Each structure stands twice: as C-alpha cells, then as structure tokens.
XYZ file of C-alpha atoms in Angstrom:
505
model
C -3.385 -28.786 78.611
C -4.707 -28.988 82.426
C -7.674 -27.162 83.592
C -5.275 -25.079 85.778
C -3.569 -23.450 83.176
C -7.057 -22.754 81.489
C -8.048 -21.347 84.604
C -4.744 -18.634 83.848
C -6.625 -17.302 81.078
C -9.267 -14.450 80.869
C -12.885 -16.698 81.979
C -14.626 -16.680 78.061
C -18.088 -17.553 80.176
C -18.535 -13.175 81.280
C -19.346 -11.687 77.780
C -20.443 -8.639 79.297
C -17.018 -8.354 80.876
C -15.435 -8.398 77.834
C -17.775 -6.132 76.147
C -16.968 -3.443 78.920
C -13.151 -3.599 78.557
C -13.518 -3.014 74.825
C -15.415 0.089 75.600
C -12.820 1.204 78.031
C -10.158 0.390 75.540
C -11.991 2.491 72.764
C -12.477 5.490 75.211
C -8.741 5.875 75.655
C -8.256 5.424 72.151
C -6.348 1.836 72.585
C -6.333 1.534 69.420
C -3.874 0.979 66.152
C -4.167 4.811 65.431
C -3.908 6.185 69.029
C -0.924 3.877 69.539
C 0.673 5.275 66.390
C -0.200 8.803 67.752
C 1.072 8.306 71.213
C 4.342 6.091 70.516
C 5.477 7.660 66.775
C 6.720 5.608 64.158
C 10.149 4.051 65.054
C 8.436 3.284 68.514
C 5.794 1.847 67.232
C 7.583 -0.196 64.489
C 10.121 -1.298 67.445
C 7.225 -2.408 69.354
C 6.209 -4.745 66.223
C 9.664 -6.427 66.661
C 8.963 -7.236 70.180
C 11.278 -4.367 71.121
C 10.112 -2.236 74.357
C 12.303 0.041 75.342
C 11.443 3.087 72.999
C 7.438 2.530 74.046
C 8.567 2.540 77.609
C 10.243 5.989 77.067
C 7.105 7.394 75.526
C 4.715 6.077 77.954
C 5.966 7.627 80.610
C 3.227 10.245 81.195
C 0.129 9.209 83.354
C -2.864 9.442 80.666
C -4.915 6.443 79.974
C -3.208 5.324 77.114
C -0.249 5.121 78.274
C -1.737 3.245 81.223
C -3.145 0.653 79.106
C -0.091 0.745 77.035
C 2.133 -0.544 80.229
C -0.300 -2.553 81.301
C -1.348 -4.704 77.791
C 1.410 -3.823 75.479
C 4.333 -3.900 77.688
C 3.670 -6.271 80.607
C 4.588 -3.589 83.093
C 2.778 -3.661 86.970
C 0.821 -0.202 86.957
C -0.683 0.808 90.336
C -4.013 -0.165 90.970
C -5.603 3.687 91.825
C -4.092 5.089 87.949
C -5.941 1.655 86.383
C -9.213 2.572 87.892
C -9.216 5.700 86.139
C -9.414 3.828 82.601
C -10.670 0.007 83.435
C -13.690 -1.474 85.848
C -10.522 -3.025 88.083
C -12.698 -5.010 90.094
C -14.716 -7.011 87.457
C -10.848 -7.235 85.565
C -9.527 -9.058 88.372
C -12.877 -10.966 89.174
C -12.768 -11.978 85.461
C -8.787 -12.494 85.167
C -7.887 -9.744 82.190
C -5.785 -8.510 85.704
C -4.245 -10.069 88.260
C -3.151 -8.266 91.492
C 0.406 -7.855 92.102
C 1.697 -6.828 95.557
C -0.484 -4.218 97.646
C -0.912 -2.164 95.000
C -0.450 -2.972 91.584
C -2.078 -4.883 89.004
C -0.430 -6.914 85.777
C -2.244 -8.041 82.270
C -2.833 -11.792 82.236
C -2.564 -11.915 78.206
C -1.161 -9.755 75.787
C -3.856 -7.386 74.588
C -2.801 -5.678 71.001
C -5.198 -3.151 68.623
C -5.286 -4.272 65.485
C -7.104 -2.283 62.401
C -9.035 -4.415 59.957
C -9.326 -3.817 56.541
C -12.253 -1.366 56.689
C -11.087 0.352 60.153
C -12.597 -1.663 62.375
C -10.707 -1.707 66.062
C -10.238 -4.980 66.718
C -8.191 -6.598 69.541
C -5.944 -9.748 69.088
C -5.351 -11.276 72.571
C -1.932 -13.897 72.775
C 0.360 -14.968 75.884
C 2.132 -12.296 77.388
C 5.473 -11.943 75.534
C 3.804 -13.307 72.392
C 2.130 -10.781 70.858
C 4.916 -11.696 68.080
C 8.741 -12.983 67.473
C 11.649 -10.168 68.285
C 15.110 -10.659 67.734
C 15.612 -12.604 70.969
C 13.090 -15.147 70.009
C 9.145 -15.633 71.542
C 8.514 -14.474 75.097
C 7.918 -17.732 76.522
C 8.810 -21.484 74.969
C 6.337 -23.227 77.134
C 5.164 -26.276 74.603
C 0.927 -24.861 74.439
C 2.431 -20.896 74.123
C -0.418 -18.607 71.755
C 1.298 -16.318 69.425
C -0.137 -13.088 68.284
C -0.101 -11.207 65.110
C 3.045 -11.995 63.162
C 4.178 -11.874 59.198
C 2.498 -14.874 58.282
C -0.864 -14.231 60.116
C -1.075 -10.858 58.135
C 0.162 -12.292 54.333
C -2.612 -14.953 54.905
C -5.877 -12.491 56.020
C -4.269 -10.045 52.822
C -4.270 -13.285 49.985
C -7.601 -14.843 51.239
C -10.675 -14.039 49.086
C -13.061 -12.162 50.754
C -16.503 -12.604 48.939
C -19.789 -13.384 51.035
C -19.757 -16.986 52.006
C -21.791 -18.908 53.836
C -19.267 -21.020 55.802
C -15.535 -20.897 56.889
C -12.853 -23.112 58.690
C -10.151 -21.559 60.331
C -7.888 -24.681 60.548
C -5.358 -24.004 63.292
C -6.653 -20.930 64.549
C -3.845 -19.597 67.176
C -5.149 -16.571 68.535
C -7.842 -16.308 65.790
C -6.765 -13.854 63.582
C -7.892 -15.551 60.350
C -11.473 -16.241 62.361
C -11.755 -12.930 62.971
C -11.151 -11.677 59.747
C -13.644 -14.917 58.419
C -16.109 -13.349 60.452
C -16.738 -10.531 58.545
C -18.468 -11.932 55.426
C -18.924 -15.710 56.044
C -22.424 -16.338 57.899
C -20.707 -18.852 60.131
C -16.944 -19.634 61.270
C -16.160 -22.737 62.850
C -12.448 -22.415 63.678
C -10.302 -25.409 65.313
C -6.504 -26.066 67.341
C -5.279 -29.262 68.902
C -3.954 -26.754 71.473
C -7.387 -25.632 73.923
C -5.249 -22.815 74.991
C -5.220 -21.653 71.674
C -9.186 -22.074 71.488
C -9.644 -20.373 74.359
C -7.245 -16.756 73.562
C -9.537 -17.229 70.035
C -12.604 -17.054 71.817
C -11.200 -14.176 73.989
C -10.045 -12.288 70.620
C -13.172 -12.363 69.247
C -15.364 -11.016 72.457
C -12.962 -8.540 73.005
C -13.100 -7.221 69.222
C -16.892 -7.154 69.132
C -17.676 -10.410 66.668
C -19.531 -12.941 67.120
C -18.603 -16.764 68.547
C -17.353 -19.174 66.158
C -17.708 -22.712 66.555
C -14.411 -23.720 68.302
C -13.222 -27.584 68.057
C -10.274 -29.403 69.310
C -8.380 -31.835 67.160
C -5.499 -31.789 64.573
C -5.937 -30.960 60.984
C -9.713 -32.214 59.634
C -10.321 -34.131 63.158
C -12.906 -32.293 64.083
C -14.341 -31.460 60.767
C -17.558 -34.158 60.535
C -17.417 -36.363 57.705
C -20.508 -34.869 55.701
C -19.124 -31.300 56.681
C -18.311 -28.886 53.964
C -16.672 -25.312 53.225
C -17.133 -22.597 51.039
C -13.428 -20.643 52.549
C -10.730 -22.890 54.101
C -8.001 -21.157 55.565
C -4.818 -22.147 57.977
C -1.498 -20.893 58.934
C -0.808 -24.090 60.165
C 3.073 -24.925 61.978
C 4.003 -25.678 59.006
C 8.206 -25.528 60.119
C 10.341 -28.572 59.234
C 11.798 -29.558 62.421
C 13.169 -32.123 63.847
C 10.446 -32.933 66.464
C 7.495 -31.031 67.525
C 9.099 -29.301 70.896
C 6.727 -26.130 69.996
C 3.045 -27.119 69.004
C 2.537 -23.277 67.757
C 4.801 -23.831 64.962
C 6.600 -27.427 64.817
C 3.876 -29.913 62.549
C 4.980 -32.844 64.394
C 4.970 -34.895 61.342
C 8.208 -35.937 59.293
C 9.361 -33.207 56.649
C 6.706 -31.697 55.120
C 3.642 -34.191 55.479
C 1.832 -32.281 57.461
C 1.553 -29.540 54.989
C 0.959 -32.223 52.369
C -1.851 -33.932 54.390
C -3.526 -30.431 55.235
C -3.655 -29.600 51.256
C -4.620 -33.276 50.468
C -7.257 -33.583 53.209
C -9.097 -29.882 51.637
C -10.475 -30.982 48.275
C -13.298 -33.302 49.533
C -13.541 -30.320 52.903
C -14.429 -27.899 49.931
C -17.564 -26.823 48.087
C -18.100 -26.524 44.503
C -16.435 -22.786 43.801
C -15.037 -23.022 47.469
C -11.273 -21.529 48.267
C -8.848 -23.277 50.526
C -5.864 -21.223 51.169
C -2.660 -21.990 53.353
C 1.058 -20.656 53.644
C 3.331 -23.520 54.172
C 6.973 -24.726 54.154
C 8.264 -27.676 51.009
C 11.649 -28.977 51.073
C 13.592 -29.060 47.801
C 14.601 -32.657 47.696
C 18.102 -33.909 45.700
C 17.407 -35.278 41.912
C 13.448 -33.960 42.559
C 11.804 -31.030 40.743
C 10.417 -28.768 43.644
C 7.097 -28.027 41.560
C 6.292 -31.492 40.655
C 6.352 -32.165 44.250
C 3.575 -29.699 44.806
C 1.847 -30.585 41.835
C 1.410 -33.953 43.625
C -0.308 -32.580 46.173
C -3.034 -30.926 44.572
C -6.623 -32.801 45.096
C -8.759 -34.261 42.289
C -11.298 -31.757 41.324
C -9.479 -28.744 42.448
C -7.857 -26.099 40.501
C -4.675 -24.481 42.048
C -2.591 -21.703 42.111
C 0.764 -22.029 44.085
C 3.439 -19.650 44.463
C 6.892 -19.702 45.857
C 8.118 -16.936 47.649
C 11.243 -17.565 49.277
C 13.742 -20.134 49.169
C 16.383 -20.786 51.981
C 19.209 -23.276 52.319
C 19.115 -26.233 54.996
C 21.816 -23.679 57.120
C 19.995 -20.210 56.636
C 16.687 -22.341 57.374
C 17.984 -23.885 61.030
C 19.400 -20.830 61.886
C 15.961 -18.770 61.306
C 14.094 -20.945 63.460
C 16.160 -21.638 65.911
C 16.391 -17.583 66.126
C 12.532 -17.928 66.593
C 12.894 -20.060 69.284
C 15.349 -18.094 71.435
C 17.945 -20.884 70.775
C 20.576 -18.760 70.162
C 20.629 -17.571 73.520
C 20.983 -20.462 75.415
C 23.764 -22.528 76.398
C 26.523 -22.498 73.044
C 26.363 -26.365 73.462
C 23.072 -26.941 73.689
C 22.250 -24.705 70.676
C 25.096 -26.400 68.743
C 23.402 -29.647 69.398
C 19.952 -28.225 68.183
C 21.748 -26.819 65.162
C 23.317 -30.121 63.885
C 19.917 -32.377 65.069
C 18.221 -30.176 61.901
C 21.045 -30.683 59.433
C 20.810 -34.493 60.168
C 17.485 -34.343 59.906
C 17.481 -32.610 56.254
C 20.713 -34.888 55.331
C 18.980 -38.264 55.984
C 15.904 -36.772 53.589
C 18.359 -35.558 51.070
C 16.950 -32.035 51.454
C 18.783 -29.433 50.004
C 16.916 -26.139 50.815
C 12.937 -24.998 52.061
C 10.588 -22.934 50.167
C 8.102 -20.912 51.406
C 4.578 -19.380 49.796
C 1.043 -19.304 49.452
C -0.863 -22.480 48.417
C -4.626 -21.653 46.679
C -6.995 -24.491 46.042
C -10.376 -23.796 44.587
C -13.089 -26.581 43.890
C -14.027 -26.982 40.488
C -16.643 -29.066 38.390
C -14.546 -28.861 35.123
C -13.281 -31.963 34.179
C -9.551 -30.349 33.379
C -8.667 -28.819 36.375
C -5.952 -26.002 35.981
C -2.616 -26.334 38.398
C -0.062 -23.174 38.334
C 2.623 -23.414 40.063
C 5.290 -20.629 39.910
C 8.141 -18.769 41.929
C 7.676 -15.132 42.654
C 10.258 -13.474 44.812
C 9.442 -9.767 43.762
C 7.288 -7.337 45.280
C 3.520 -7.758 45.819
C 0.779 -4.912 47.140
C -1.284 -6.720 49.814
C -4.179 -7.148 50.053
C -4.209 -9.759 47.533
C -7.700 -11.445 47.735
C -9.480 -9.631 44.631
C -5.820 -10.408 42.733
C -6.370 -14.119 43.619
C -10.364 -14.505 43.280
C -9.857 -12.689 39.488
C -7.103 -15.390 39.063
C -9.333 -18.132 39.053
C -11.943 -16.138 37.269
C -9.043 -15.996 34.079
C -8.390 -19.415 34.160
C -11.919 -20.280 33.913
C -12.298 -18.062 30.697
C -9.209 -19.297 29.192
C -10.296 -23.037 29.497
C -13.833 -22.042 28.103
C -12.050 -20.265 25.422
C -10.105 -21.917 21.976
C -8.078 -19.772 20.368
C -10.647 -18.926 17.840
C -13.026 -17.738 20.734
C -10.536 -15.783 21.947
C -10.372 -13.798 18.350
C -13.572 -13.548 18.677
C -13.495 -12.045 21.765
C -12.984 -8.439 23.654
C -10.487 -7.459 26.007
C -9.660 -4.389 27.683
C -5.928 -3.717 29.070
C -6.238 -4.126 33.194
C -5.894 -1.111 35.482
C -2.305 0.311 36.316
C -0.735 -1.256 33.527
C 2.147 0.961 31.941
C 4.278 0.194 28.831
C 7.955 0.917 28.886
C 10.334 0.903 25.988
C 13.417 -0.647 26.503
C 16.850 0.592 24.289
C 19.605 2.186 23.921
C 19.727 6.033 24.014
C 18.872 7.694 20.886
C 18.237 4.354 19.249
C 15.188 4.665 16.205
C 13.487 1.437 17.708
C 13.485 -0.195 21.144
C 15.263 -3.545 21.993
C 12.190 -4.842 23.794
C 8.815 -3.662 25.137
C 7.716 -4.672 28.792
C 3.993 -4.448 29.830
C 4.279 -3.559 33.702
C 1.860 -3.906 36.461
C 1.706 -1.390 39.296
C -1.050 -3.343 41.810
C -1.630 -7.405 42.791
C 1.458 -9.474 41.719
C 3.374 -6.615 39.811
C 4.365 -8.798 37.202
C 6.187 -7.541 34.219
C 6.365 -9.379 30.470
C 7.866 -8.511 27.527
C 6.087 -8.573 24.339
C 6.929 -8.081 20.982
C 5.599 -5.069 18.650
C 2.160 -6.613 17.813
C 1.233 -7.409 21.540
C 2.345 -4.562 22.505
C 0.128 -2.995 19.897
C -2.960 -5.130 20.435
C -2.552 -4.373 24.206
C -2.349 -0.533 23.577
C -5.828 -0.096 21.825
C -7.615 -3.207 23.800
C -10.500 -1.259 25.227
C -13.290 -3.739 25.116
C -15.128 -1.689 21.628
C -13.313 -3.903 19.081
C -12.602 -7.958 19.237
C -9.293 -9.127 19.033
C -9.652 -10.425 15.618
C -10.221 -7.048 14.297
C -7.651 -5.718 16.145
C -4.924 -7.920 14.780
C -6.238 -7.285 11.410
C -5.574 -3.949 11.699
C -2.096 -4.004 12.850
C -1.301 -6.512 10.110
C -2.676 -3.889 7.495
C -0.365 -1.239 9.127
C 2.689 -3.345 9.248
C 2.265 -5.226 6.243
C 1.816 -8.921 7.980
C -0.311 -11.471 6.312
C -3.584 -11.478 8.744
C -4.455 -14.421 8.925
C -0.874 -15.620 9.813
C -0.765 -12.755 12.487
C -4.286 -14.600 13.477
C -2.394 -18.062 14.060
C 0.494 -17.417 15.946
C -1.111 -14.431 18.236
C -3.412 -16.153 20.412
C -0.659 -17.627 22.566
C 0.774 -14.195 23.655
C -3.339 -12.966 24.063
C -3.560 -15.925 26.752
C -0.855 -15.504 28.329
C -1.475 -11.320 28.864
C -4.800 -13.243 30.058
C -3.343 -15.433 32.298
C -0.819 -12.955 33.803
C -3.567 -10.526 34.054
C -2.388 -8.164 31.782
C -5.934 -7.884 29.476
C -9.275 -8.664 30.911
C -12.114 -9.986 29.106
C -14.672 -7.419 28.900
C-alpha cells in the first residue's frame, strides 16, 4: 500500500481534530438512536443493506443530521455554507475527514457510521466509502487493500467474546477495528494488527473518533508481529477466512489453500495464550469426501487448550461460490467473466474433494489440566446475542464436571439455570406425556428431553438439598431401588450440566 493512498485517508497524527468532529457529531445527535429517529425503521434497516435510496428520501430537510447523514452515511456532495453550520469545515478539509468538491461543496473521505456499544456508548466505526458493509450489489469498491465496516460477522464475534477484565488483548486482523474497540473497554491494553496498513490506519481513525484510547497497531499476517515471548489473556479475529480460489480481495480472501489459514490462525493461538486466556475466531472448514467434518476440527485444537466449537451453517460448494461471488459484485459484471469465476471455485473445491463449507464460532481457552476438554457440535437454531457470559460459564461447567466423579456430583448441589421452562409433550387428553423437554429461553436455547426422574430432579434442584438426596427421594415416591436410581443418574445430571441446564450452586 503506497504512501499516496495513505495520504487519502483522514491524517491519525491531529487527535484534537478528531476529538472535535466527535463532539460535532454528538451535538447533532449522529448517533445510532438519532439515526433511528430521523430515518425510521425500514430506512434505517435498508441503510444496513447498503441500500440508499429510502435515507435519501428522508434526509431531505436541511437540519444537521441530515447534513451529516448525506455527507457520512450516504456519500452525497453537501454545500460547503449548510456543513459549516454542524462541522469546523476548515480543520475537516485541513485534516482530510472532507475534501472539497467543485466551488462549493464538500464530500466525506471515509465512511463515518454510529454505532451503539453494549452499554450505550456512541461510538463511530470509520471504513472506505461504499464499505460501511455488503448490499445486494456487492461492496462499494473491489480495490485489493478496500476496509470494510460493520457487517454480520464483525457483530456475532464482539456478541460471543468474553468480556471479563483482562489485562491484554490481540485483535488479529483488525479491519476497521471493531473488535479493538470493543477490547478496549475492559482489557488494560489492546495491541491490534492487519497485513493491510490501510486497514491500521481506518482502526486508528475508529478509535479517535469514538473516544478510546490508541492500541498498539502492527503490520504483518497472522502472529507476525506478535513477539516471540508475547502473550494474551483475550485473542480475537474475524480473519478472511473465505475459501477462494486466490486471494484477489485481502479483506476477506486468506490467501492460503482451502482452509489453512484458519487452521494456522487456531494452531498458532495456544502458545499466544495465557493460562485461563480466551482465543476466539469465526471461520470457514470445508467438509472433505470420506472425512468426518468434526475430526477435522478436532485436529486443530492446540495442546493445552480446552475448546468449544460450534457449527452454524453449512452450504454446498454451489450455494457457497455463489454467496461470495454475490459479495464481490461478481454477478454484475460481464456473464462470461463471472461464469469463469464461478467454475475457477468449483475446480478449486473438486481437486480438494470438498463437498460443502461450514461456518461458526471457534473458542479456545488455555488450560493447566492435564485432560483438556474439546466440544465440538452443530447448532443451526436460534441464539440471543450477546453470548460472552453463555460462553465464559461454558468453560466454567466443564471445569466442574472434570473436577467432579460421579459420586461428587451426588454429593453435590445444583440449582435449575434461569429461564428454563419444562414442557410436556403428548397427545391430547392422554394420562401421561410421551416425553418431557427442558427448554432454554436465553444463550444457546437448547432444548433436551429427559425422562421422568430428570425431569423430577431438575424441578426441585434449588441448591438446599444435594443431588443424592434428591434422587433418593424420587426413588421412595416412585418405588425405584435408590441406589440403582444413584448409578445410572449421574450421566443425565452431567449432561443438564454440560448443556447448562443445572448449575452448581
């Protein structure tokens, strides 16, 4: 990336600049809730797809928000004397957040775009104009070093990763440094990296212009800039984790063959990571002919880390090519062209035998046990974001359950989790059900059936009484021999454990 296309950018050297515009932004309410206000909610959920033309209609007033709106949202020229009623024009230009346009207009530079963190703070994510985030037509611009801004992925990532107090964090990949920003919050210090400097740059710019402070920015691919003796409490990347063939578009494409780059980045994080440390990462796997999917990820897992891995989607070689080429804008050029893109992927998966993609969430925490625990599982349902408590308590189950034999867990107390509901499954008017499911309402929203004794021991599991005295009571009311009820319930106790179903109180 050349100085002069650098030198396009916003300078990151005027903090006070920076500070200024946010305060202009905030006084016209430029902000997730004032946009949501002005625009309504189709517009505003139109906007989200990359889609303009309802924000245009509603923006057609002459208030400040709307003038920021056409100016940082929409990429529209505004005259220059209805800016410098909301923005210090001057210093804008001087510092290159504007650019003069004709006689009398002005035009963005970058993609400006409120975003609310999780406890209502206004923060700003800035990204290349036209890539704030992926429409139907594809990215604004396919220039190789293009900065994307807040999409799906950037958002399921800052909602999984645990948010406890630590003292560092790497932002691996940063983009526009979402997943810095959000780092910044409650780790002491964030050192974030790209192999794209454009990318460090619009990072550095996001975090000014949302009032936190610098992280440690560092050029290089993967753990290339991490020093040798440097460790991590948090770990987190969105990396381009697309299987392509080729890496035409560094914001997405790994450049590696398949899915190595994904496997190197999970590989590389077990000796990046502290005792207790989290790594997390969303990534592509391909489902390879005559190979289990989940031993494939299973191999990837470090020594010394525990890991929790889920699958959320799974797409055929076809519906795969299609989406990204979609991304790209492909579609829209030339039919031959895109039908040569198009069969370049399917050759690409047919010499690697790959049958279909999956897609999820990849959680590695550093352990000292000598077991370590690996879960791997597919989970296509419906989740409530954020996740990080849901994933942090994860860990915290496993740890009980490998500290715990099945006659420690008789011995011990359990209370049935929050928003858990039973429901009683049969025919109408029938004197008992045909099954029982346990159901959560928060986190994963898992649902298990259980038979009449866990659904029993579950009912009354308050923390007062131990499970052992528990299961000897229902075998006194239903006539069981205890200490065969004692024997064959554990299992379904760890596995309401594991699921998160009961919590040891």
């Amino acid at each position: 990336m050349s100085n002069a296309t650098l030198s396009s950018l916003p300078s990151v050297g005027h903090p006070d600049a920076a500070a200024r515009l946010r305060e202009a932004l905030l006084a016209a309410s430029f902000t997730a809730d004032g946009l949501l206000d002005l625009l309504g909610a189709p517009a505003y959920a139109a906007l989200a797809r990359s889609e303009t033309v309802p924000a245009l209609r509603a923006t057609r007033g002459d208030t400040p928000l709307e003038t920021l709106v056409r100016l940082f949202l929409l990429q529209q020229p505004v005259p220059c004397a209805r800016v410098e009623d909301v923005l210090p024009v001057h210093a804008c230009v001087e510092t290159g957040w504007l650019t003069r346009v004709g006689a009398d207009d002005v035009a963005a530079t970058v993609d400006v775009r409120p975003y609310g963190g999780p406890d209502g703070e206004d923060w700003f994510i800035v990204s290349d104009l036209g890539c704030a985030v992926g429409g139907a037509g594809g990215i604004g611009s396919r220039a190789e070093g293009v900065v994307l801004g807040v999409g799906g992925a950037s958002t399921t990532l800052a909602g999984i990763t645990v948010r406890t107090p630590v003292p560092t964090a790497l932002d691996l990949g940063t983009g526009s440094g979402i997943q810095a920003l959000h780092a910044a919050r409650h780790a002491t210090r964030v050192t974030a990296t790209d192999l794209n400097p454009r990318a460090l740059h619009i990072t550095a710019l996001t975090l000014a212009l949302s009032g936190a402070p610098a992280a440690d920015l560092r050029e290089g691919s993967l753990f290339e800039p991490v020093r040798d003796d440097e460790t991590f409490d948090l770990i987190v990347s969105n990396p381009p984790f697309v299987i392509s063939p080729g890496a035409r578009l560094t914001y997405r494409d790994g450049g590696m063959g398949g899915d190595d780059l994904c496997r190197s980045l999970v590989q590389g994080a077990g000796e990046r990571l502290n005792v207790g440390g989290f790594a997390q990462f969303l990534a592509n796997w391909q489902h390879v002919e005559g190979e289990d999917w989940q031993d494939r990820l299973r191999s990837w897992v470090p020594r010394g880390c525990d890991a929790w891995i889920v699958q959320r989607e799974v797409q055929d070689v076809t519906q795969y090519a299609e989406l990204w080429l979609r991304d790209a804008g492909d579609h829209q050029d030339d039919p031959a062209e895109y039908r040569a893109r198009y069969d370049a992927w399917l050759e690409e998966f047919e010499a690697r035998k790959v049958k279909a993609v999956g897609f999820g969430w990849i959680t590695l925490r550093r352990t000292a046990s000598d077991e370590p625990t690996v879960t791997v599982e597919e989970w296509p349902h419906s989740i409530e974001q954020p996740l990080g408590d849901t994933v942090r308590a994860h860990f915290e189950r496993v740890d009980y359950l490998r500290g715990h034999d099945d006659a420690a867990l008789l011995s011990g107390h359990f209370r049935l989790a929050a928003e858990v509901v039973q429901e009683q499954v049969g025919l109408p008017g029938a004197e008992d059900p045909e099954h029982v499911v346990l159901r959560q309402h928060r986190g994963m929203r898992r649902a298990t059936k259980v038979d009449t004794v866990g659904a029993g021991f579950a009912g009354v599991c308050d923390g007062s009484l131990s499970a052992g005295r528990i299961l000897d009571a229902i075998a006194q009311l239903v006539g069981e021999d205890p200490v065969l009820l004692r024997d064959r319930t554990p299992a379904q106790i760890r596995l309401l454990v594991e699921q998160g179903f009961l919590e040891p109180a």
